[in-house]
GROMACS .gro file of N, CA and C in nm:
model
  225
    1MET      N    1  15.047  10.346   7.246
    1MET     CA    2  14.946  10.507   7.257
    1MET      C    3  14.806  10.435   7.159
    2LEU      N    4  14.781  10.419   7.086
    2LEU     CA    5  14.743  10.388   7.006
    2LEU      C    6  14.577  10.267   7.109
    3TYR      N    7  14.687  10.175   7.209
    3TYR     CA    8  14.603  10.107   7.293
    3TYR      C    9  14.514  10.171   7.380
    4VAL      N   10  14.584  10.302   7.415
    4VAL     CA   11  14.497  10.346   7.499
    4VAL      C   12  14.378  10.430   7.438
    5ILE      N   13  14.403  10.483   7.361
    5ILE     CA   14  14.294  10.579   7.274
    5ILE      C   15  14.205  10.497   7.266
    6ALA      N   16  14.245  10.337   7.171
    6ALA     CA   17  14.102  10.283   7.158
    6ALA      C   18  14.033  10.216   7.299
    7ALA      N   19  14.105  10.228   7.458
    7ALA     CA   20  13.989  10.189   7.546
    7ALA      C   21  13.923  10.269   7.620
    8PHE      N   22  13.984  10.444   7.573
    8PHE     CA   23  13.911  10.559   7.599
    8PHE      C   24  13.783  10.531   7.531
    9VAL      N   25  13.787  10.516   7.351
    9VAL     CA   26  13.695  10.529   7.295
    9VAL      C   27  13.613  10.437   7.386
   10ALA      N   28  13.654  10.280   7.375
   10ALA     CA   29  13.483  10.137   7.416
   10ALA      C   30  13.445  10.246   7.574
   11LEU      N   31  13.485  10.328   7.663
   11LEU     CA   32  13.545  10.328   7.750
   11LEU      C   33  13.400  10.458   7.718
   12PHE      N   34  13.374  10.486   7.642
   12PHE     CA   35  13.344  10.665   7.618
   12PHE      C   36  13.201  10.596   7.582
   13ALA      N   37  13.228  10.490   7.453
   13ALA     CA   38  13.100  10.456   7.392
   13ALA      C   39  12.976  10.374   7.548
   14TYR      N   40  13.059  10.213   7.571
   14TYR     CA   41  13.010  10.239   7.676
   14TYR      C   42  12.951  10.355   7.787
   15LEU      N   43  12.963  10.421   7.844
   15LEU     CA   44  12.951  10.506   7.939
   15LEU      C   45  12.812  10.580   7.881
   16LEU      N   46  12.842  10.596   7.782
   16LEU     CA   47  12.712  10.663   7.680
   16LEU      C   48  12.624  10.592   7.645
   17GLY      N   49  12.596  10.472   7.595
   17GLY     CA   50  12.527  10.355   7.635
   17GLY      C   51  12.434  10.356   7.709
   18SER      N   52  12.475  10.320   7.778
   18SER     CA   53  12.419  10.386   7.953
   18SER      C   54  12.354  10.456   8.011
   19ILE      N   55  12.333  10.573   7.905
   19ILE     CA   56  12.264  10.676   7.941
   19ILE      C   57  12.138  10.649   7.883
   20SER      N   58  12.111  10.660   7.984
   20SER     CA   59  11.887  10.557   7.947
   20SER      C   60  11.779  10.729   7.910
   21THR      N   61  11.771  10.739   7.811
   21THR     CA   62  11.680  10.878   7.738
   21THR      C   63  11.567  10.869   7.795
   22SER      N   64  11.492  10.786   7.734
   22SER     CA   65  11.378  10.751   7.822
   22SER      C   66  11.316  10.779   7.959
   23ILE      N   67  11.423  10.708   8.015
   23ILE     CA   68  11.419  10.789   8.186
   23ILE      C   69  11.455  10.891   8.186
   24ILE      N   70  11.570  10.973   8.157
   24ILE     CA   71  11.618  11.128   8.213
   24ILE      C   72  11.481  11.196   8.124
   25LEU      N   73  11.357  11.146   8.015
   25LEU     CA   74  11.256  11.205   7.956
   25LEU      C   75  11.189  11.212   8.044
   26SER      N   76  11.104  11.119   8.080
   26SER     CA   77  11.038  11.117   8.104
   26SER      C   78  11.047  11.172   8.249
   27LYS      N   79  11.091  11.136   8.332
   27LYS     CA   80  11.199  11.212   8.484
   27LYS      C   81  11.182  11.407   8.470
   28SER      N   82  11.197  11.430   8.388
   28SER     CA   83  11.286  11.612   8.363
   28SER      C   84  11.111  11.638   8.304
   29ILE      N   85  11.059  11.592   8.226
   29ILE     CA   86  10.898  11.606   8.196
   29ILE      C   87  10.807  11.623   8.258
   30TYR      N   88  10.789  11.435   8.319
   30TYR     CA   89  10.616  11.439   8.379
   30TYR      C   90  10.705  11.421   8.513
   31GLY      N   91  10.806  11.395   8.546
   31GLY     CA   92  10.821  11.370   8.691
   31GLY      C   93  10.801  11.256   8.754
   32THR      N   94  10.799  11.124   8.668
   32THR     CA   95  10.769  10.978   8.705
   32THR      C   96  10.923  10.901   8.584
   33ASP      N   97  10.898  10.758   8.663
   33ASP     CA   98  10.996  10.681   8.604
   33ASP      C   99  10.869  10.574   8.531
   34ILE      N  100  10.953  10.607   8.366
   34ILE     CA  101  10.849  10.519   8.313
   34ILE      C  102  10.849  10.345   8.277
   35ARG      N  103  10.970  10.327   8.370
   35ARG     CA  104  10.943  10.156   8.427
   35ARG      C  105  10.906  10.186   8.503
   36ASP      N  106  10.815  10.313   8.559
   36ASP     CA  107  10.692  10.214   8.689
   36ASP      C  108  10.538  10.244   8.601
   37SER      N  109  10.527  10.259   8.429
   37SER     CA  110  10.426  10.222   8.402
   37SER      C  111  10.461  10.144   8.256
   38GLY      N  112  10.286  10.137   8.213
   38GLY     CA  113  10.361  10.037   8.105
   38GLY      C  114  10.352   9.895   8.043
   39SER      N  115  10.469   9.887   7.956
   39SER     CA  116  10.565   9.752   7.985
   39SER      C  117  10.656   9.685   8.081
   40GLY      N  118  10.744   9.853   8.123
   40GLY     CA  119  10.816   9.893   8.236
   40GLY      C  120  10.937   9.829   8.164
   41ASN      N  121  10.980   9.822   8.031
   41ASN     CA  122  11.096   9.942   7.944
   41ASN      C  123  11.108  10.056   7.959
   42ALA      N  124  11.251  10.058   7.978
   42ALA     CA  125  11.288  10.200   7.929
   42ALA      C  126  11.305  10.252   7.767
   43GLY      N  127  11.202  10.227   7.665
   43GLY     CA  128  11.268  10.254   7.568
   43GLY      C  129  11.185  10.338   7.466
   44ALA      N  130  11.164  10.362   7.340
   44ALA     CA  131  11.070  10.444   7.296
   44ALA      C  132  10.961  10.325   7.287
   45THR      N  133  10.949  10.250   7.254
   45THR     CA  134  10.834  10.160   7.258
   45THR      C  135  10.678  10.185   7.390
   46ASN      N  136  10.800  10.191   7.506
   46ASN     CA  137  10.680  10.187   7.599
   46ASN      C  138  10.716  10.351   7.605
   47MET      N  139  10.748  10.426   7.553
   47MET     CA  140  10.765  10.586   7.595
   47MET      C  141  10.640  10.619   7.499
   48LEU      N  142  10.570  10.536   7.353
   48LEU     CA  143  10.536  10.534   7.310
   48LEU      C  144  10.368  10.535   7.370
   49ARG      N  145  10.354  10.453   7.389
   49ARG     CA  146  10.224  10.371   7.497
   49ARG      C  147  10.156  10.487   7.631
   50THR      N  148  10.301  10.533   7.615
   50THR     CA  149  10.272  10.579   7.840
   50THR      C  150  10.280  10.742   7.752
   51HIS      N  151  10.371  10.808   7.706
   51HIS     CA  152  10.384  10.962   7.685
   51HIS      C  153  10.308  11.011   7.539
   52GLY      N  154  10.319  10.939   7.443
   52GLY     CA  155  10.243  11.014   7.301
   52GLY      C  156  10.417  10.942   7.238
   53LYS      N  157  10.311  11.061   7.120
   53LYS     CA  158  10.446  11.072   7.019
   53LYS      C  159  10.487  11.052   7.012
   54GLY      N  160  10.531  11.257   7.062
   54GLY     CA  161  10.679  11.344   7.072
   54GLY      C  162  10.753  11.299   7.103
   55LEU      N  163  10.695  11.266   7.255
   55LEU     CA  164  10.866  11.186   7.343
   55LEU      C  165  10.897  11.061   7.284
   56ALA      N  166  10.833  10.987   7.262
   56ALA     CA  167  10.917  10.850   7.119
   56ALA      C  168  10.900  10.887   7.038
   57ILE      N  169  10.924  10.959   7.011
   57ILE     CA  170  11.017  10.993   6.907
   57ILE      C  171  11.168  11.093   6.929
   58LEU      N  172  11.129  11.134   6.971
   58LEU     CA  173  11.271  11.210   7.100
   58LEU      C  174  11.358  11.121   7.127
   59THR      N  175  11.294  11.026   7.227
   59THR     CA  176  11.378  10.873   7.291
   59THR      C  177  11.449  10.777   7.112
   60LEU      N  178  11.410  10.784   7.076
   60LEU     CA  179  11.405  10.690   6.967
   60LEU      C  180  11.553  10.775   6.917
   61ILE      N  181  11.553  10.920   6.838
   61ILE     CA  182  11.617  10.982   6.764
   61ILE      C  183  11.747  11.049   6.837
   62CYS      N  184  11.721  11.029   6.988
   62CYS     CA  185  11.867  11.077   7.129
   62CYS      C  186  11.901  10.902   7.095
   63ASP      N  187  11.860  10.781   7.090
   63ASP     CA  188  11.957  10.636   7.128
   63ASP      C  189  12.011  10.624   6.985
   64ALA      N  190  11.936  10.700   6.927
   64ALA     CA  191  12.030  10.688   6.744
   64ALA      C  192  12.130  10.737   6.770
   65LEU      N  193  12.113  10.888   6.762
   65LEU     CA  194  12.246  10.989   6.810
   65LEU      C  195  12.387  10.955   6.920
   66LYS      N  196  12.305  10.872   6.962
   66LYS     CA  197  12.410  10.838   7.072
   66LYS      C  198  12.482  10.751   6.987
   67GLY      N  199  12.446  10.558   6.939
   67GLY     CA  200  12.475  10.479   6.862
   67GLY      C  201  12.570  10.590   6.727
   68ALA      N  202  12.555  10.690   6.680
   68ALA     CA  203  12.593  10.748   6.548
   68ALA      C  204  12.786  10.846   6.619
   69ILE      N  205  12.725  10.852   6.792
   69ILE     CA  206  12.884  10.882   6.810
   69ILE      C  207  12.949  10.854   6.876
   70ALA      N  208  12.907  10.747   6.918
   70ALA     CA  209  12.937  10.572   6.944
   70ALA      C  210  13.040  10.574   6.763
   71VAL      N  211  12.991  10.532   6.654
   71VAL     CA  212  13.056  10.486   6.556
   71VAL      C  213  13.179  10.540   6.536
   72ILE      N  214  13.130  10.791   6.488
   72ILE     CA  215  13.206  10.814   6.454
   72ILE      C  216  13.280  10.838   6.530
   73LEU      N  217  13.283  10.826   6.677
   73LEU     CA  218  13.444  10.839   6.781
   73LEU      C  219  13.539  10.712   6.754
   74ALA      N  220  13.502  10.598   6.730
   74ALA     CA  221  13.566  10.539   6.688
   74ALA      C  222  13.611  10.510   6.555
   75ALA      N  223  13.585  10.572   6.462
   75ALA     CA  224  13.632  10.536   6.342
   75ALA      C  225  13.730  10.689   6.353
   0.00000   0.00000   0.00000
């Protein structure tokens, strides 16, 4: 049973990590894909360059929370 729980947690953490916060935020607020502008990367630095500090900080916080949730769930 422990292996099933571990596999579920690993799968959930993988799926959680695959969610791109910057793409979701840029499409929902500006209607554009962040990968089409700036460096083309979907990350907080490109959000800073393209949409400013506010969305960059929000992207960074959401990405950090995704990592924290995965670690807490695994613990």
